[in-house]
Amino acid sequence: EIVMTQSPATLSVSPGETATLSCRASQSVSSNLAWYQQKPGQAPRLLIYGASTRATGIPARFSGSGSGTEFTLTISSLQSEDFAIYYCQHYNNWPPAFGQGTKVEIK
Amino acid sequence: EVQLVESGGGLVQSGGSLRLSCAASGFTFSNYWMHWVRQAPGKGLVWVSRINSDGSNPNYADSVKGRFTISRDNAKNTLYLQMNSLRAEDTAVYYCARDRISIIATDAFDIWGQGTMVTVSS
Protein backbone atom coordinates (compact mmCIF):
# COMPACT_ATOMS: atom_id res chain seq x y z
CA GLU A 1 0.00 0.00 0.00
CA ILE A 2 1.12 3.53 -0.78
CA VAL A 3 1.87 5.78 2.19
CA MET A 4 1.30 9.52 1.92
CA THR A 5 3.42 11.88 4.02
CA GLN A 6 2.62 15.57 4.41
CA SER A 7 4.87 18.34 5.65
CA PRO A 8 4.97 20.39 7.69
CA ALA A 9 2.48 19.24 10.30
CA THR A 10 1.66 22.85 11.12
CA LEU A 11 2.26 25.96 9.04
CA SER A 12 1.94 29.43 10.58
CA VAL A 13 1.16 32.07 7.99
CA SER A 14 -0.01 35.66 8.11
CA PRO A 15 -3.14 36.67 6.17
CA GLY A 16 -2.24 37.83 2.70
CA GLU A 17 0.89 35.69 2.53
CA THR A 18 1.45 32.49 0.55
CA ALA A 19 1.32 29.01 2.06
CA THR A 20 3.16 26.10 0.47
CA LEU A 21 2.19 22.59 1.58
CA SER A 22 4.01 19.40 0.58
CA CYS A 23 2.87 15.86 0.07
CA ARG A 24 5.07 12.87 -0.73
CA ALA A 25 4.02 9.40 -1.86
CA SER A 26 5.99 6.27 -0.97
CA GLN A 27 5.84 5.25 -4.64
CA SER A 28 4.66 6.93 -7.82
CA VAL A 29 0.98 7.86 -7.99
CA SER A 30 1.33 9.55 -11.37
CA SER A 31 -1.02 12.57 -11.24
CA ASN A 32 -3.72 10.73 -9.29
CA LEU A 33 -3.56 13.07 -6.35
CA ALA A 34 -6.27 15.14 -4.66
CA TRP A 35 -6.22 17.85 -2.02
CA TYR A 36 -8.99 18.47 0.51
CA GLN A 37 -9.66 21.27 2.97
CA GLN A 38 -11.30 20.57 6.33
CA LYS A 39 -12.47 23.15 8.84
CA PRO A 40 -13.35 22.28 12.45
CA GLY A 41 -16.63 20.42 12.73
CA GLN A 42 -17.06 20.25 8.96
CA ALA A 43 -16.70 17.61 6.29
CA PRO A 44 -13.71 17.73 3.96
CA ARG A 45 -14.07 19.69 0.73
CA LEU A 46 -12.39 18.72 -2.53
CA LEU A 47 -10.02 21.44 -3.72
CA ILE A 48 -7.79 19.84 -6.34
CA TYR A 49 -7.81 16.60 -8.33
CA GLY A 50 -5.48 15.26 -10.98
CA ALA A 51 -2.73 16.99 -8.98
CA SER A 52 -3.45 20.39 -10.51
CA THR A 53 -7.11 20.74 -11.57
CA ARG A 54 -9.27 22.89 -9.32
CA ALA A 55 -12.64 21.43 -8.37
CA THR A 56 -15.83 23.31 -9.16
CA GLY A 57 -16.09 26.61 -7.31
CA ILE A 58 -12.57 26.59 -5.88
CA PRO A 59 -10.85 30.02 -6.04
CA ALA A 60 -7.84 30.52 -8.27
CA ARG A 61 -5.62 31.28 -5.25
CA PHE A 62 -5.50 27.50 -4.70
CA SER A 63 -3.09 25.74 -7.03
CA GLY A 64 -1.62 22.26 -7.14
CA SER A 65 1.48 20.94 -8.81
CA GLY A 66 3.67 17.86 -9.02
CA SER A 67 3.57 14.33 -10.30
CA GLY A 68 5.03 10.97 -9.40
CA THR A 69 5.94 11.17 -5.72
CA GLU A 70 6.23 14.88 -4.94
CA PHE A 71 3.28 17.27 -4.81
CA THR A 72 2.63 20.83 -3.66
CA LEU A 73 -0.47 22.78 -2.75
CA THR A 74 0.03 26.53 -2.90
CA ILE A 75 -2.44 28.96 -1.38
CA SER A 76 -1.74 32.51 -2.49
CA SER A 77 -2.83 35.58 -0.59
CA LEU A 78 -4.29 33.65 2.33
CA GLN A 79 -7.76 34.69 3.39
CA SER A 80 -9.23 34.23 6.87
CA GLU A 81 -11.43 31.40 5.60
CA ASP A 82 -8.38 29.45 4.37
CA PHE A 83 -7.09 28.62 7.85
CA ALA A 84 -7.89 24.94 8.11
CA ILE A 85 -6.39 21.46 7.82
CA TYR A 86 -5.39 20.25 4.37
CA TYR A 87 -5.13 16.61 3.35
CA CYS A 88 -3.61 15.07 0.27
CA GLN A 89 -4.94 11.75 -1.02
CA HIS A 90 -3.74 9.41 -3.73
CA TYR A 91 -6.16 7.44 -5.85
CA ASN A 92 -3.65 5.82 -8.18
CA ASN A 93 -4.46 2.31 -7.07
CA TRP A 94 -6.50 0.55 -4.47
CA PRO A 95 -6.77 1.27 -1.60
CA PRO A 96 -6.79 5.05 -1.75
CA ALA A 97 -4.93 6.70 1.11
CA PHE A 98 -4.74 10.11 2.78
CA GLY A 99 -1.81 11.95 4.26
CA GLN A 100 -1.91 12.87 7.94
CA GLY A 101 -2.76 16.50 7.19
CA THR A 102 -1.17 19.95 7.44
CA LYS A 103 -2.76 22.52 9.70
CA VAL A 104 -2.53 26.07 8.37
CA GLU A 105 -2.84 28.47 11.28
CA ILE A 106 -2.78 32.20 11.68
CA LYS A 107 0.65 33.61 12.52
CA GLU B 1 -28.81 20.84 -4.43
CA VAL B 2 -26.48 17.86 -4.38
CA GLN B 3 -26.52 16.48 -0.85
CA LEU B 4 -25.57 13.51 1.29
CA VAL B 5 -27.03 13.11 4.77
CA GLU B 6 -25.76 10.42 7.13
CA SER B 7 -27.63 8.96 10.07
CA GLY B 8 -27.49 6.01 12.43
CA GLY B 9 -24.47 6.81 14.54
CA GLY B 10 -24.45 6.51 18.29
CA LEU B 11 -22.95 4.85 21.34
CA VAL B 12 -22.51 1.07 21.25
CA GLN B 13 -20.64 -1.42 23.39
CA SER B 14 -17.61 -3.27 22.13
CA GLY B 15 -18.74 -6.29 20.12
CA GLY B 16 -22.01 -4.64 19.19
CA SER B 17 -23.50 -3.64 15.86
CA LEU B 18 -24.71 -0.49 14.18
CA ARG B 19 -26.07 0.36 10.74
CA LEU B 20 -25.29 3.70 9.16
CA SER B 21 -27.36 5.22 6.37
CA CYS B 22 -26.56 7.92 3.85
CA ALA B 23 -29.44 9.54 1.97
CA ALA B 24 -28.52 11.08 -1.36
CA SER B 25 -30.36 13.81 -3.23
CA GLY B 26 -29.85 16.21 -6.11
CA PHE B 27 -28.05 13.77 -8.40
CA THR B 28 -28.55 10.41 -10.11
CA PHE B 29 -27.42 8.22 -7.21
CA SER B 30 -27.48 5.00 -9.23
CA ASN B 31 -24.76 6.30 -11.56
CA TYR B 32 -22.05 6.74 -8.94
CA TRP B 33 -19.65 4.64 -6.94
CA MET B 34 -20.04 5.56 -3.28
CA HIS B 35 -17.62 5.44 -0.37
CA TRP B 36 -17.36 5.52 3.40
CA VAL B 37 -14.46 7.42 4.99
CA ARG B 38 -13.91 7.72 8.73
CA GLN B 39 -12.04 10.07 11.04
CA ALA B 40 -11.17 9.18 14.62
CA PRO B 41 -11.32 12.08 17.09
CA GLY B 42 -8.45 14.47 16.43
CA LYS B 43 -7.03 12.22 13.72
CA GLY B 44 -6.85 12.12 9.93
CA LEU B 45 -9.07 10.65 7.25
CA VAL B 46 -9.14 6.94 6.53
CA TRP B 47 -10.93 5.29 3.63
CA VAL B 48 -13.17 2.43 4.78
CA SER B 49 -15.20 0.97 1.95
CA ARG B 50 -16.62 1.55 -1.53
CA ILE B 51 -19.36 0.08 -3.67
CA ASN B 52 -20.03 0.26 -7.37
CA SER B 53 -23.09 1.81 -8.93
CA ASP B 54 -25.30 -1.28 -8.98
CA GLY B 55 -24.10 -2.66 -5.66
CA SER B 56 -22.49 -5.80 -7.04
CA ASN B 57 -18.87 -4.99 -6.21
CA PRO B 58 -18.01 -3.92 -2.66
CA ASN B 59 -14.47 -3.33 -1.41
CA TYR B 60 -13.11 -2.87 2.12
CA ALA B 61 -10.08 -1.67 3.99
CA ASP B 62 -8.26 -4.54 5.71
CA SER B 63 -9.11 -3.06 9.11
CA VAL B 64 -12.86 -3.63 8.61
CA LYS B 65 -12.95 -6.59 6.22
CA GLY B 66 -15.19 -9.37 7.53
CA ARG B 67 -16.87 -7.05 10.06
CA PHE B 68 -18.40 -4.27 7.94
CA THR B 69 -20.75 -4.62 4.98
CA ILE B 70 -21.47 -1.84 2.51
CA SER B 71 -24.67 -1.91 0.47
CA ARG B 72 -27.01 0.40 -1.38
CA ASP B 73 -30.64 0.71 -2.38
CA ASN B 74 -30.78 2.70 -5.60
CA ALA B 75 -34.57 2.84 -5.47
CA LYS B 76 -34.29 4.67 -2.15
CA ASN B 77 -31.16 6.65 -3.08
CA THR B 78 -29.52 5.37 0.07
CA LEU B 79 -26.11 3.97 0.97
CA TYR B 80 -25.59 1.76 4.02
CA LEU B 81 -22.77 0.53 6.21
CA GLN B 82 -23.55 -2.41 8.48
CA MET B 83 -20.93 -2.53 11.22
CA ASN B 84 -20.62 -5.70 13.32
CA SER B 85 -18.14 -6.81 15.99
CA LEU B 86 -17.35 -3.19 16.73
CA ARG B 87 -14.13 -2.31 18.52
CA ALA B 88 -12.97 0.77 20.42
CA GLU B 89 -10.70 1.64 17.49
CA ASP B 90 -13.76 1.96 15.24
CA THR B 91 -14.76 5.08 17.18
CA ALA B 92 -14.89 7.87 14.59
CA VAL B 93 -16.99 10.21 12.54
CA TYR B 94 -18.16 8.28 9.49
CA TYR B 95 -18.60 10.20 6.26
CA CYS B 96 -20.25 8.99 3.10
CA ALA B 97 -18.75 10.44 -0.04
CA ARG B 98 -19.52 10.41 -3.74
CA ASP B 99 -16.94 9.41 -6.32
CA ARG B 100 -15.95 12.34 -8.49
CA ILE B 101 -17.00 10.85 -11.84
CA SER B 102 -20.16 8.93 -12.65
CA ILE B 103 -20.08 5.24 -13.67
CA ILE B 104 -16.35 4.61 -13.04
CA ALA B 105 -14.38 4.57 -9.79
CA THR B 106 -11.76 7.28 -9.49
CA ASP B 107 -11.54 7.03 -5.70
CA ALA B 108 -11.48 10.81 -5.41
CA PHE B 109 -14.45 12.27 -3.55
CA ASP B 110 -16.26 15.41 -4.62
CA ILE B 111 -19.36 15.41 -2.38
CA TRP B 112 -19.29 14.56 1.32
CA GLY B 113 -21.99 14.22 3.93
CA GLN B 114 -21.77 16.01 7.27
CA GLY B 115 -20.77 12.81 9.05
CA THR B 116 -22.25 10.70 11.83
CA MET B 117 -20.40 9.90 15.05
CA VAL B 118 -19.91 6.32 16.16
CA THR B 119 -18.60 5.73 19.67
CA VAL B 120 -17.64 2.22 20.77
CA SER B 121 -17.25 1.82 24.50
CA SER B 122 -14.97 -0.83 25.88
PDB file of C-alpha atoms in Angstrom, chain A residues 1 34 36 38 41-46 49 87 89-91 93-96 98-100, chain B residues 37 39 43-47 50 59-60 62 65 95 100 106-110 112-114:
ATOM      1  CA  GLU A   1       0.000   0.000   0.000  1.00  0.00           C
ATOM      2  CA  ALA A  34      -6.267  15.137  -4.659  1.00  0.00           C
ATOM      3  CA  TYR A  36      -8.993  18.467   0.509  1.00  0.00           C
ATOM      4  CA  GLN A  38     -11.302  20.568   6.325  1.00  0.00           C
ATOM      5  CA  GLY A  41     -16.627  20.416  12.726  1.00  0.00           C
ATOM      6  CA  GLN A  42     -17.062  20.247   8.957  1.00  0.00           C
ATOM      7  CA  ALA A  43     -16.696  17.608   6.288  1.00  0.00           C
ATOM      8  CA  PRO A  44     -13.711  17.729   3.957  1.00  0.00           C
ATOM      9  CA  ARG A  45     -14.069  19.689   0.733  1.00  0.00           C
ATOM     10  CA  LEU A  46     -12.389  18.719  -2.525  1.00  0.00           C
ATOM     11  CA  TYR A  49      -7.813  16.601  -8.330  1.00  0.00           C
ATOM     12  CA  TYR A  87      -5.132  16.613   3.348  1.00  0.00           C
ATOM     13  CA  GLN A  89      -4.943  11.754  -1.022  1.00  0.00           C
ATOM     14  CA  HIS A  90      -3.742   9.415  -3.733  1.00  0.00           C
ATOM     15  CA  TYR A  91      -6.159   7.439  -5.852  1.00  0.00           C
ATOM     16  CA  ASN A  93      -4.457   2.308  -7.068  1.00  0.00           C
ATOM     17  CA  TRP A  94      -6.496   0.550  -4.467  1.00  0.00           C
ATOM     18  CA  PRO A  95      -6.775   1.270  -1.599  1.00  0.00           C
ATOM     19  CA  PRO A  96      -6.791   5.049  -1.754  1.00  0.00           C
ATOM     20  CA  PHE A  98      -4.737  10.111   2.776  1.00  0.00           C
ATOM     21  CA  GLY A  99      -1.807  11.954   4.257  1.00  0.00           C
ATOM     22  CA  GLN A 100      -1.910  12.866   7.937  1.00  0.00           C
TER      23      GLN A 100
ATOM     24  CA  VAL B  37     -14.460   7.417   4.986  1.00  0.00           C
ATOM     25  CA  GLN B  39     -12.042  10.067  11.045  1.00  0.00           C
ATOM     26  CA  LYS B  43      -7.026  12.221  13.724  1.00  0.00           C
ATOM     27  CA  GLY B  44      -6.848  12.120   9.934  1.00  0.00           C
ATOM     28  CA  LEU B  45      -9.067  10.653   7.250  1.00  0.00           C
ATOM     29  CA  VAL B  46      -9.142   6.938   6.529  1.00  0.00           C
ATOM     30  CA  TRP B  47     -10.930   5.286   3.629  1.00  0.00           C
ATOM     31  CA  ARG B  50     -16.624   1.549  -1.526  1.00  0.00           C
ATOM     32  CA  ASN B  59     -14.471  -3.329  -1.408  1.00  0.00           C
ATOM     33  CA  TYR B  60     -13.113  -2.868   2.117  1.00  0.00           C
ATOM     34  CA  ASP B  62      -8.263  -4.538   5.711  1.00  0.00           C
ATOM     35  CA  LYS B  65     -12.947  -6.591   6.220  1.00  0.00           C
ATOM     36  CA  TYR B  95     -18.601  10.199   6.259  1.00  0.00           C
ATOM     37  CA  ARG B 100     -15.949  12.339  -8.486  1.00  0.00           C
ATOM     38  CA  THR B 106     -11.763   7.281  -9.493  1.00  0.00           C
ATOM     39  CA  ASP B 107     -11.535   7.029  -5.700  1.00  0.00           C
ATOM     40  CA  ALA B 108     -11.482  10.814  -5.410  1.00  0.00           C
ATOM     41  CA  PHE B 109     -14.450  12.274  -3.551  1.00  0.00           C
ATOM     42  CA  ASP B 110     -16.262  15.415  -4.620  1.00  0.00           C
ATOM     43  CA  TRP B 112     -19.290  14.559   1.320  1.00  0.00           C
ATOM     44  CA  GLY B 113     -21.987  14.217   3.930  1.00  0.00           C
ATOM     45  CA  GLN B 114     -21.772  16.009   7.268  1.00  0.00           C
TER      46      GLN B 114
END
